Short mmCIF file of C-alpha atoms in Angstrom, two decimals:
data_model
loop_
_atom_site.label_atom_id
_atom_site.label_comp_id
_atom_site.label_asym_id
_atom_site.label_seq_id
_atom_site.Cartn_x
_atom_site.Cartn_y
_atom_site.Cartn_z
CA MET A 1 -107.99 168.70 100.13
CA GLU A 2 -109.59 165.73 98.41
CA LEU A 3 -107.29 163.29 96.64
CA ILE A 4 -108.82 162.68 93.21
CA GLY A 5 -106.06 160.87 91.34
CA THR A 6 -102.57 159.37 91.44
CA VAL A 7 -99.99 158.54 88.78
CA VAL A 8 -96.78 156.54 89.24
CA VAL A 9 -93.84 157.57 87.07
CA PRO A 10 -91.73 154.41 86.61
CA PRO A 11 -87.92 154.50 86.89
CA ARG A 12 -86.22 155.36 83.58
CA ASP A 13 -89.59 156.13 82.04
CA ALA A 14 -92.19 158.88 81.94
CA ALA A 15 -95.91 159.34 82.56
CA THR A 16 -98.56 162.01 82.05
CA TRP A 17 -101.48 163.40 84.06
CA THR A 18 -104.04 166.20 83.84
CA VAL A 19 -104.87 168.82 86.47
CA PRO A 20 -107.90 171.11 86.21
CA ALA A 21 -107.34 174.80 86.86
CA GLY A 22 -107.71 175.57 90.55
CA HIS A 23 -106.48 172.11 91.60
CA ILE A 24 -103.23 171.00 93.23
CA PHE A 25 -100.67 168.44 92.16
CA ARG A 26 -97.79 167.06 94.19
CA ILE A 27 -94.66 165.32 92.95
CA ILE A 28 -93.56 162.96 95.71
CA SER A 29 -90.41 160.96 96.40
CA THR A 30 -91.55 157.54 97.61
CA GLU A 31 -88.72 154.99 97.64
CA GLY A 32 -85.34 156.69 97.26
CA ALA A 33 -83.45 159.71 95.97
CA GLN A 34 -84.71 160.40 92.45
CA VAL A 35 -85.00 163.46 90.24
CA GLY A 36 -87.74 164.18 87.72
CA ASP A 37 -87.72 166.14 84.46
CA LEU A 38 -91.03 168.00 84.20
CA ASN A 39 -92.82 169.37 81.13
CA LEU A 40 -96.08 171.31 81.52
CA PHE A 41 -98.63 172.11 78.81
CA ASN A 42 -101.94 173.89 78.59
CA ALA A 43 -104.15 170.79 78.48
CA ASN A 44 -106.42 172.47 75.92
CA ASP A 45 -103.67 173.81 73.65
CA LEU A 46 -100.31 172.06 73.52
CA LYS A 47 -98.77 175.03 71.78
CA GLU A 48 -98.78 176.76 75.17
CA ARG A 49 -96.17 175.21 77.42
CA LEU A 50 -93.65 175.88 80.16
CA TYR A 51 -91.04 178.48 79.22
CA THR A 52 -88.08 177.83 81.50
CA GLY A 53 -86.02 180.71 80.13
CA LYS A 54 -88.60 183.33 81.11
CA THR A 55 -89.36 181.50 84.36
CA ARG A 56 -85.64 181.69 85.15
CA ALA A 57 -85.46 185.38 84.23
CA LEU A 58 -88.41 186.23 86.49
CA ASN A 59 -87.56 183.98 89.46
CA GLY A 60 -83.92 182.87 89.34
CA THR A 61 -81.97 179.77 88.42
CA HIS A 62 -83.87 177.59 90.91
CA VAL A 63 -87.53 177.81 91.89
CA GLY A 64 -89.28 177.23 95.19
CA LEU A 65 -92.12 178.25 97.45
CA GLY A 66 -94.23 181.05 95.96
CA ASP A 67 -92.54 181.07 92.56
CA GLN A 68 -94.64 180.95 89.42
CA LEU A 69 -93.93 179.02 86.23
CA PHE A 70 -94.57 180.96 83.02
CA SER A 71 -95.65 179.86 79.55
CA ASN A 72 -94.09 180.66 76.18
CA PHE A 73 -94.84 183.51 73.76
CA PRO A 74 -97.37 184.73 72.77
CA TYR A 75 -99.27 183.47 75.82
CA LEU A 76 -96.74 184.46 78.52
CA ARG A 77 -98.72 184.04 81.73
CA PRO A 78 -98.30 182.07 84.95
CA ILE A 79 -99.53 178.51 84.46
CA ALA A 80 -98.56 177.04 87.87
CA THR A 81 -97.54 178.35 91.29
CA ILE A 82 -95.38 176.43 93.77
CA THR A 83 -97.37 176.15 97.00
CA HIS A 84 -95.21 173.84 99.08
CA ASP A 85 -91.63 172.55 98.96
CA THR A 86 -90.26 170.21 101.62
CA LEU A 87 -86.73 170.90 100.31
CA ASP A 88 -87.05 174.64 100.88
CA TRP A 89 -84.63 174.27 103.79
CA TYR A 90 -81.75 173.45 101.41
CA GLY A 91 -81.30 176.95 100.03
CA PHE A 92 -77.91 177.36 98.33
CA ASP A 93 -74.96 175.27 99.53
CA GLU A 94 -71.30 176.25 99.78
CA PHE A 95 -70.73 175.28 96.12
CA GLY A 96 -73.62 177.42 94.87
CA GLY A 97 -75.86 174.40 94.36
CA SER A 98 -79.60 174.35 94.93
CA VAL A 99 -82.64 172.24 94.03
CA HIS A 100 -85.41 172.48 91.39
CA ASP A 101 -83.46 174.17 88.62
CA VAL A 102 -84.69 175.79 85.43
CA ILE A 103 -81.14 175.92 84.03
CA GLY A 104 -80.50 172.57 82.46
CA THR A 105 -82.35 171.11 79.52
CA ARG A 106 -82.89 167.35 79.90
CA CYS A 107 -80.72 164.36 79.14
CA ASP A 108 -81.27 163.45 75.51
CA PRO A 109 -80.17 160.76 73.03
CA TYR A 110 -78.68 163.27 70.60
CA THR A 111 -76.12 164.62 73.06
CA HIS A 112 -75.46 161.07 74.32
CA THR A 113 -74.76 159.90 70.76
CA LEU A 114 -72.53 162.92 70.15
CA LEU A 115 -70.43 162.36 73.26
CA SER A 116 -70.27 158.56 73.15
CA ALA A 117 -69.01 158.02 69.60
CA GLY A 118 -72.39 156.95 68.26
CA ASP A 119 -73.89 154.89 71.09
CA HIS A 120 -77.71 154.91 71.13
CA TYR A 121 -79.49 155.16 74.50
CA HIS A 122 -83.29 155.27 74.42
CA HIS A 123 -84.21 156.04 78.04
CA CYS A 124 -82.89 159.59 78.22
CA CYS A 125 -85.51 161.98 79.63
CA HIS A 126 -86.11 163.52 76.20
CA SER A 127 -87.04 160.13 74.75
CA ASN A 128 -89.06 159.17 77.83
CA LEU A 129 -91.07 162.40 77.60
CA THR A 130 -91.59 161.93 73.86
CA ARG A 131 -92.96 158.40 74.29
CA ALA A 132 -95.24 159.44 77.16
CA LEU A 133 -96.69 162.43 75.32
CA ALA A 134 -97.27 160.30 72.22
CA ARG A 135 -99.13 157.72 74.32
CA ALA A 136 -101.27 160.37 76.00
CA THR A 137 -102.24 162.23 72.83
CA GLY A 138 -102.26 159.58 70.12
CA MET A 139 -99.55 161.43 68.21
CA THR A 140 -96.73 159.61 66.50
CA LEU A 141 -93.26 159.92 68.02
CA SER A 142 -92.21 162.33 65.27
CA GLU A 143 -95.31 164.45 65.93
CA ALA A 144 -94.85 164.45 69.71
CA GLU A 145 -91.11 165.16 69.85
CA PRO A 146 -91.26 168.86 68.79
CA HIS A 147 -93.59 169.55 71.73
CA ILE A 148 -91.01 168.36 74.29
CA HIS A 149 -89.33 171.37 75.84
CA ASP A 150 -86.75 172.40 78.42
CA VAL A 151 -87.71 171.11 81.83
CA LEU A 152 -88.06 171.97 85.46
CA ASN A 153 -85.55 169.60 87.07
CA VAL A 154 -87.58 168.56 90.11
CA PHE A 155 -85.45 167.61 93.17
CA MET A 156 -82.23 167.90 91.13
CA CYS A 157 -79.31 169.68 92.84
CA THR A 158 -77.35 171.85 90.43
CA GLY A 159 -75.43 175.08 90.05
CA PHE A 160 -72.57 176.81 88.26
CA SER A 161 -68.98 176.24 89.34
CA ARG A 162 -67.37 179.42 90.62
CA ASP A 163 -64.03 178.92 88.90
CA THR A 164 -65.18 178.02 85.36
CA GLY A 165 -68.88 178.93 85.37
CA GLN A 166 -69.79 175.46 84.14
CA TYR A 167 -73.08 173.76 84.97
CA PHE A 168 -72.71 170.99 87.56
CA MET A 169 -74.97 168.45 89.22
CA LYS A 170 -74.55 166.69 92.54
CA ALA A 171 -76.45 164.15 94.61
CA SER A 172 -80.02 165.26 95.25
CA PRO A 173 -80.91 165.72 98.94
CA VAL A 174 -84.44 164.40 98.32
CA ARG A 175 -85.62 161.53 100.52
CA PRO A 176 -88.83 159.46 100.69
CA GLY A 177 -91.70 161.67 101.78
CA ASP A 178 -90.35 164.88 100.27
CA TYR A 179 -92.59 166.63 97.76
CA LEU A 180 -92.96 169.67 95.54
CA GLU A 181 -96.51 170.99 95.26
CA PHE A 182 -98.12 173.16 92.56
CA PHE A 183 -101.38 175.08 92.14
CA ALA A 184 -102.66 174.80 88.55
CA GLU A 185 -103.42 178.30 87.26
CA VAL A 186 -104.81 176.83 84.00
CA ASP A 187 -105.87 173.34 82.92
CA LEU A 188 -102.58 171.48 82.79
CA LEU A 189 -101.16 168.38 81.16
CA GLY A 190 -98.09 167.26 83.08
CA CYS A 191 -95.45 165.00 81.59
CA MET A 192 -92.52 163.86 83.72
CA SER A 193 -89.58 161.50 83.35
CA ALA A 194 -87.95 159.73 86.29
CA CYS A 195 -84.39 160.43 85.14
CA PRO A 196 -82.17 157.41 84.33
CA GLY A 197 -79.46 159.15 86.36
CA GLY A 198 -81.37 158.49 89.62
CA ASP A 199 -80.22 161.15 92.09
CA CYS A 200 -77.84 162.50 89.39
CA SER A 201 -74.81 162.21 91.65
CA SER A 202 -72.67 160.79 88.85
CA GLU A 203 -74.34 160.54 85.45
CA HIS A 204 -77.48 161.07 83.42
CA SER A 205 -77.98 158.37 80.81
CA SER A 206 -77.33 155.13 82.65
CA ASP A 207 -78.68 151.64 83.14
CA THR A 208 -76.52 151.22 86.25
CA ALA A 209 -77.54 154.19 88.42
CA SER A 210 -79.97 153.39 91.22
CA CYS A 211 -83.39 154.67 90.08
CA HIS A 212 -86.77 154.90 91.80
CA PRO A 213 -90.36 155.75 90.85
CA LEU A 214 -91.97 159.10 91.57
CA LEU A 215 -95.59 159.56 92.62
CA VAL A 216 -97.90 162.33 91.42
CA GLU A 217 -101.03 163.15 93.42
CA ILE A 218 -103.84 165.38 92.14
CA HIS A 219 -105.92 167.11 94.82
CA LYS A 220 -109.10 169.15 94.77
CA PRO A 221 -108.89 171.92 97.39
CA ALA A 222 -111.86 172.60 99.65
CA ARG A 223 -111.99 176.15 98.28
CA LEU A 224 -110.15 178.36 95.84
CA PRO A 225 -107.86 181.20 96.94
CA GLU A 226 -109.91 184.30 97.66
CA GLY A 227 -110.30 186.40 94.53
CA TRP A 228 -108.47 183.91 92.30
CA ARG A 229 -109.13 183.86 88.58
CA ALA A 230 -107.32 181.90 85.90
CA PRO A 231 -104.72 184.22 84.31
CA ALA A 232 -105.67 185.66 80.93
CA ILE A 233 -103.45 185.17 77.90
CA ASN A 234 -100.88 187.96 77.65
CA GLY A 235 -102.38 191.26 76.53
CA TYR A 236 -99.69 192.32 74.06
CA ASP A 237 -101.35 193.08 70.70
CA ARG A 238 -98.60 191.35 68.66
CA SER A 239 -98.32 194.28 66.27
CA HIS A 240 -94.54 194.49 66.83
CA GLY A 241 -94.57 198.15 65.90
CA CYS A 242 -96.24 197.70 62.52
#
């Protein structure tokens, strides 16, 4: 593959990048254990975006090698396929935890304000993603925010407790050099926040957790998969029985 671009996602902040259909992008841990909250959009139509609920229904609570990420209604088609995962060895641990979840939403300032008696924290992943998308598109913050959606929690280790069924997070096993790699099925705009919780071993919204940058590489493969074509928009006629 030919490396054609790189983007650094700063700690406690977010960044965007574009990937043409048929190209590869890698999210890489470079300096220390760090999780990333990933949004994906059709680069030509922001109304089409990652649908984690349907991705979860079709793949499971956590995604890995060979799994496809699906877009929202009415498009509902695969927009990216995971082609390599250096954390594939982790599987599910004795607590039911695994990596790369499509369960959780993203840390956000609204929940933080609700649970902290009114404290305002502006570097939650939701706010980071909003600022980054606004910068990339020229939208105002109020215009960009409705486009931010539930995320793929890259490198994050999560699960449901067996006694209460509650969502939990634990220290990510990711180390420098680990990466998650995707094949772009359509032209993509990626937007990712390097979570202020660092490896999310203790908290989300924090200025004290150890945080690190993440690196995104965009690669042009020497050739496309044999017989590959960009997936068509879902064929349902949208008549809904009328």
